[in-house]
Amino acid sequence: MREFIFEMKKILIFQKGLWFIIFLMILKMIGLLLTDDGAALQENKSDYLFYLEPIKGALTEKTQRFLREESEKISGAKIELENLYLAYYNSVLNKQAMSKSELDYMTQSFEGQIEKEGGFLILYDQYMYIRENPDNRYFLYTDGWNALLAHERLDLPLFLLLLLLITPIFCQEYESKMDAILLSSKKGRANLVGKKILLAFGMVVILSLFFSFLDYAFFSLHYGLEDGHYPLQSLEYYHSSIKNLSLLEAYIGMSFFRIIGHLFLAVIIMFASVYTKKTVLTLFFGSAVVLIPYFGLAARWVAYILPLPLSFMIGSGFFKGDELAESADGMSEIIVYRSVSELETAIMIALLFVISYVIILLVFKKYINYQIRRRKQVNP
Amino acid sequence: MILKLEGISKSYQDKKALIDFTATLKEGVYGLLGQNGAGKTTLINIIAGILNANEGRILYNGINVKKMGVDFISAIGYLPQFPQFYKNFKALEFLRYICAIKGVPEKVGAERIAKLLEMVNLSDVANKKIGTFSGGMRQRLGIAQAMVNDPGILILDEPTAGLDPKERIRFRNLISKFSKDRIVLLATHIVSDIEYISNEVILLREGILIKQNKPTVLMEEIRHKIWEVQVDAENSQMYLDKYSIGNIVFNEGHYVLRIISAEKPCAAAVPIAPNLEDVFLYHCEAGASR
Amino acid sequence: MKIIGYEIRKNYLKRYLIVIIFAFTLVNVISIYGYYETSHVFSTEKDDSWSKAFWDLYEENYKGEITIEKINRLMEIYSPLYQACVVERTFNTEYDPDTFTGYEFGDYRMLDLGFVRPMEYAYTYREKALEIANNAKQNMIFFSSIDNVYQYRSSLKIASLYEGRQINNFYNTEMYDNLFSYDFSSFLILLTVIVAIVPVFVAEKETEMNLILSISKKGGKKTVRAKIASACFFVTGICIWFTITDFFAFAAFFGLTGLTNNLYALRDFMLTPLDITMWEYIIVSAGVKILGMQAVSAVILFISSLFKKALLPYVISLGALFSMMLADELATTKHFNPFDLIVNRELFRHTNLIRIMDFPVHEYVGVILSVALFFGVFILTTIRVNKNNAWLTGGRR
């Protein structure tokens, strides 16, 4: 336990890990404010919510009736308003008695109705989307959930933070030439490597969960994240998803995938650090393994069937459905996004675990310079 | 060739690292002795221009070095404490590079490099990468790089730290060879390095110059202050607590202590000839407690 | 010059860097192939009847100068297909050996996408350009009458730019459309630049060579300048290398044709302020990208000069890169962001003028100058923060 605390102190205090965590958390919040693209409904939010409130949830007969009635009310109000203005201008022309205040009084309620049209039209678009598949598409306020779930963005501040925290775990020992001293100590060999790896994993799990929670808290405060039990397909981004999940379940699943992705990244960074023994190369390896597929894959879905940390660090792609487009010759369909089945996901997770296990063994072997052959000779 | 240091002082925030240091150095080897933190590296860095002094001035052959600028820098060769050099460079390539940054003309440089590699016994490995060199080889390369500009002042900061005895002797001989017609300032706390080769010793304590003289004179000064006492195990602790001890040897059930003390520590104490280590202890350790 | 050579040797002729560049070149080519696979319309491998039909027709009948005869010949086969597939919608989806692609609808789509639309664009471009020029001339008269000198000059600039523009030749533009929207190689360059440049100053401190350098005649600012110059050479070299790789890979996958065609023959560059050909634009774009990369490398050099270890400068450089990308996406102004020069197509797609002392100047000139200033500021700061030897503050240098 004592060594464990020393290792923790080394990373968080002596190598300023705590400061990095605080700084990148702040950066993350700034990033969320700047890049937040879930504000599609903000313009007519109050009018939209006015119509949405009574029909939240599944599409029913009652909902359809309500929408029909409201639609009629708006078109009726338009006609009424037009008639009133006509009557007013006629009365002005014919010098009959209809004062401006009388007109204002009479048009007030219709105008109020028409003003809400913007909000109603958003809801109507949502209705058009929902009615294509009313079984798993519900009415709900989508801004917050879209911002939280409907993107394939990498959590860059967390990625940078992991580079900062995991890289020095081994590199620092090499660069300060402490590895030789540690290796010649009773608990400085496999025991210490195990503790370092466990500590890295612990940090990754906590930070990954914490950053996921930050996302949730931010969008919850910013837009509100209500009705989390509604189906995932209620968001247009997941329109073709075949996963039978609620929004909240998808968020939890995504957070879980992110933990796996970040853990795998940590394993890769540690592997690079014991094999290269150089900070620059470790950082380069850690960043290239994530950023090259992130920026370089023309077909993003391919990342989800490659044993790399990226797909898990993003997470959302595991829940998306197929996306097809017409081929250039118009005779067939081409895959824009190919959904990842549950079996494929399970295989990928298993594969990642196996690879991680092998890499960790290699880290042990390399760090403590464990030579299997020599040992065999000692024990005939 | 005269290097005059006049009233050099340097402070880091509250700590005074060097206080009113004044000395005159001529051709020969000067051993700069002092405990860790006594101000040796600060003094070296100030002479080399790596640090700015708060007060004082340095004159080289009577000219203020600030006025000499690049001419003074060209007159310095410097080997820092733990140089790694560029591991991916070959020794020869590295020395050529040093010639380039020191502004040594190519032809002159090539001749000097060949001669220096020969002198430091690295000719055979001139085309090997520095990354493959042992500690001793790296230090020999270090002194060669300091010498490529044929400096008037050669500054060596702890050059023998970490070397094995054979390499240390080899290195000492190299310094002796290079000290002809130049000022060599050798900072170390390995006293034996200085004992054999230095013309003068500069003793620093807490940033103050406490002694500058020939080793023999310094040793002479403490004659009759070094004692050998034979004690049993029970009494040894009393001597260890009370006196500055230069050496302890366990011999046939007794301890033989080398005591540095102005007064005779006991009736059985026998005066013995001092060495430079005793001088160092007398002035730095015993002096500090005085 | 000799010190620059040594700096290059020291910092860039490293085995791992050469391996990285080689690996990235491979990744780049694979990525371009992936890009080709997902975005090509007509496959150059001609492995399907649709692509084969297009390339055969293109090579034999329509490539090159646009003539009335060619247009008539095209319309002769296209019109009945248009009638059947669009107007009457009576097209046949059965295999038909008498068609180019095997299907009537396939023929229509192939001719429509491959020939009719691009030829129509090329043919009508002259008219559109003339209209812009004429509008600008009318504006000149108006602004002259109300003594608005700046607007008058702007209109004059636009009129002279668009007057006389025309596209006389028809070439398949797929390669250029895709090459000019491909950014991944820039990202690979940036990653290489970070891993190569972060150690430039840091490594001197890690090996304690900074002490030896600081007491050497040319080890102070001269070495700093040599480091900057060598970084410039490295960045330029690597940019040129990737530009060449991009060009040959795109040419190999999409097919090289129409290098001497006008840039505005690309629909995306209809309103480009540049009156140059495709190959000239490839060079201009690479040149501008190099300047952007130099500015980024100046930032990294500056960061490197501030730290003793590689961890923070690397992560900060990566963070700075992401910030520039984000600013490129979010900021309304393109000025002072090197990323706008690295991904420079937006600069050259539209004719935007900015006002400098009552003179209209192309926006790209302003952006290039501002990034050059940005570059200069970082370089000067890097030189400044790296102290010279104390004895060099006076006396002969």
PDB file of C-alpha atoms in Angstrom, chain A residues 20 31 34-35 156 159-161 163-164 167-168 172 175 278-281 283-285 287-288 291-293 295-299 326-331 334, chain C residues 16 20 24 27 31 34-35 38 40-41 50 93 103 105-106 109 113 184 187-188 191-192 195 198-199 206 309-312 314-315 318-319 322 325-326 330:
ATOM      1  CA  PHE A  20      -2.959  18.959 -15.245  1.00  0.00           C
ATOM      2  CA  GLY A  31     -14.414  23.399 -25.179  1.00  0.00           C
ATOM      3  CA  LEU A  34     -17.405  26.616 -27.719  1.00  0.00           C
ATOM      4  CA  THR A  35     -18.166  23.458 -29.649  1.00  0.00           C
ATOM      5  CA  LEU A 156      -9.588  15.800 -26.749  1.00  0.00           C
ATOM      6  CA  PHE A 159      -6.988  12.399 -24.448  1.00  0.00           C
ATOM      7  CA  LEU A 160      -4.304  15.028 -23.767  1.00  0.00           C
ATOM      8  CA  LEU A 161      -4.665  14.478 -20.029  1.00  0.00           C
ATOM      9  CA  LEU A 163      -0.971  11.421 -22.481  1.00  0.00           C
ATOM     10  CA  LEU A 164       0.276  13.713 -19.713  1.00  0.00           C
ATOM     11  CA  THR A 167       3.491   8.706 -20.296  1.00  0.00           C
ATOM     12  CA  PRO A 168       5.710   9.625 -17.317  1.00  0.00           C
ATOM     13  CA  GLN A 172      10.154   9.325 -15.889  1.00  0.00           C
ATOM     14  CA  GLU A 175      14.899   9.450 -17.800  1.00  0.00           C
ATOM     15  CA  LYS A 278      11.720   8.013 -24.576  1.00  0.00           C
ATOM     16  CA  THR A 279       9.003  10.518 -23.716  1.00  0.00           C
ATOM     17  CA  VAL A 280       8.774  12.041 -27.188  1.00  0.00           C
ATOM     18  CA  LEU A 281       8.393   8.703 -28.929  1.00  0.00           C
ATOM     19  CA  LEU A 283       3.784  10.599 -26.809  1.00  0.00           C
ATOM     20  CA  PHE A 284       4.041  10.314 -30.548  1.00  0.00           C
ATOM     21  CA  PHE A 285       2.988   6.677 -30.531  1.00  0.00           C
ATOM     22  CA  SER A 287      -1.186  10.279 -30.209  1.00  0.00           C
ATOM     23  CA  ALA A 288      -0.655   8.689 -33.631  1.00  0.00           C
ATOM     24  CA  LEU A 291      -5.389  10.567 -34.242  1.00  0.00           C
ATOM     25  CA  ILE A 292      -4.414   8.848 -37.484  1.00  0.00           C
ATOM     26  CA  PRO A 293      -7.600   6.775 -37.716  1.00  0.00           C
ATOM     27  CA  PHE A 295      -8.559  12.068 -39.100  1.00  0.00           C
ATOM     28  CA  GLY A 296      -7.515   9.591 -41.749  1.00  0.00           C
ATOM     29  CA  LEU A 297     -10.273   7.039 -42.132  1.00  0.00           C
ATOM     30  CA  ALA A 298     -12.521   8.034 -45.002  1.00  0.00           C
ATOM     31  CA  ALA A 299     -15.050   5.414 -43.862  1.00  0.00           C
ATOM     32  CA  GLU A 326     -27.303   5.743 -53.785  1.00  0.00           C
ATOM     33  CA  SER A 327     -24.285   4.728 -55.830  1.00  0.00           C
ATOM     34  CA  ALA A 328     -23.055   7.040 -58.583  1.00  0.00           C
ATOM     35  CA  ASP A 329     -24.600   4.945 -61.336  1.00  0.00           C
ATOM     36  CA  GLY A 330     -27.953   4.984 -59.525  1.00  0.00           C
ATOM     37  CA  MET A 331     -28.253   1.243 -59.824  1.00  0.00           C
ATOM     38  CA  ILE A 334     -23.410   1.982 -51.136  1.00  0.00           C
TER      39      ILE A 334
ATOM     40  CA  TYR C  16      13.116   7.007 -35.901  1.00  0.00           C
ATOM     41  CA  ILE C  20       8.045   7.776 -39.174  1.00  0.00           C
ATOM     42  CA  PHE C  24       3.368   8.099 -42.779  1.00  0.00           C
ATOM     43  CA  VAL C  27      -0.404   5.601 -44.392  1.00  0.00           C
ATOM     44  CA  SER C  31      -5.648   6.811 -46.923  1.00  0.00           C
ATOM     45  CA  GLY C  34      -9.537   4.778 -49.083  1.00  0.00           C
ATOM     46  CA  TYR C  35     -10.603   8.262 -50.076  1.00  0.00           C
ATOM     47  CA  THR C  38     -15.373   6.054 -50.993  1.00  0.00           C
ATOM     48  CA  HIS C  40     -14.830   8.264 -56.834  1.00  0.00           C
ATOM     49  CA  VAL C  41     -17.573   8.462 -59.418  1.00  0.00           C
ATOM     50  CA  TRP C  50     -20.142   2.146 -66.135  1.00  0.00           C
ATOM     51  CA  THR C  93     -33.666  -1.500 -66.099  1.00  0.00           C
ATOM     52  CA  TYR C 103     -28.421  -0.252 -68.778  1.00  0.00           C
ATOM     53  CA  PHE C 105     -30.548   4.419 -66.917  1.00  0.00           C
ATOM     54  CA  GLY C 106     -26.836   3.779 -66.363  1.00  0.00           C
ATOM     55  CA  ARG C 109     -26.465   8.842 -65.360  1.00  0.00           C
ATOM     56  CA  LEU C 113     -22.642  13.203 -64.461  1.00  0.00           C
ATOM     57  CA  PHE C 184      -5.140  14.273 -44.123  1.00  0.00           C
ATOM     58  CA  PHE C 187      -2.292  16.344 -40.468  1.00  0.00           C
ATOM     59  CA  LEU C 188       0.440  13.749 -40.949  1.00  0.00           C
ATOM     60  CA  LEU C 191       2.318  15.189 -36.351  1.00  0.00           C
ATOM     61  CA  THR C 192       5.766  14.677 -37.896  1.00  0.00           C
ATOM     62  CA  VAL C 195       7.706  14.900 -33.019  1.00  0.00           C
ATOM     63  CA  VAL C 198       9.702  19.454 -29.877  1.00  0.00           C
ATOM     64  CA  PRO C 199      13.157  18.006 -29.054  1.00  0.00           C
ATOM     65  CA  GLU C 206      18.361  17.045 -21.514  1.00  0.00           C
ATOM     66  CA  LYS C 309      11.630  18.109 -20.776  1.00  0.00           C
ATOM     67  CA  ALA C 310       9.635  16.858 -23.726  1.00  0.00           C
ATOM     68  CA  LEU C 311       6.357  15.939 -22.000  1.00  0.00           C
ATOM     69  CA  LEU C 312       4.752  19.356 -21.694  1.00  0.00           C
ATOM     70  CA  TYR C 314       4.633  17.909 -26.900  1.00  0.00           C
ATOM     71  CA  VAL C 315       1.210  17.988 -25.273  1.00  0.00           C
ATOM     72  CA  LEU C 318      -0.733  19.125 -29.776  1.00  0.00           C
ATOM     73  CA  GLY C 319      -3.199  21.239 -27.792  1.00  0.00           C
ATOM     74  CA  PHE C 322      -6.277  21.484 -31.888  1.00  0.00           C
ATOM     75  CA  MET C 325      -8.239  23.788 -35.852  1.00  0.00           C
ATOM     76  CA  LEU C 326     -11.082  24.808 -33.570  1.00  0.00           C
ATOM     77  CA  LEU C 330     -15.385  28.786 -35.179  1.00  0.00           C
TER      78      LEU C 330
END
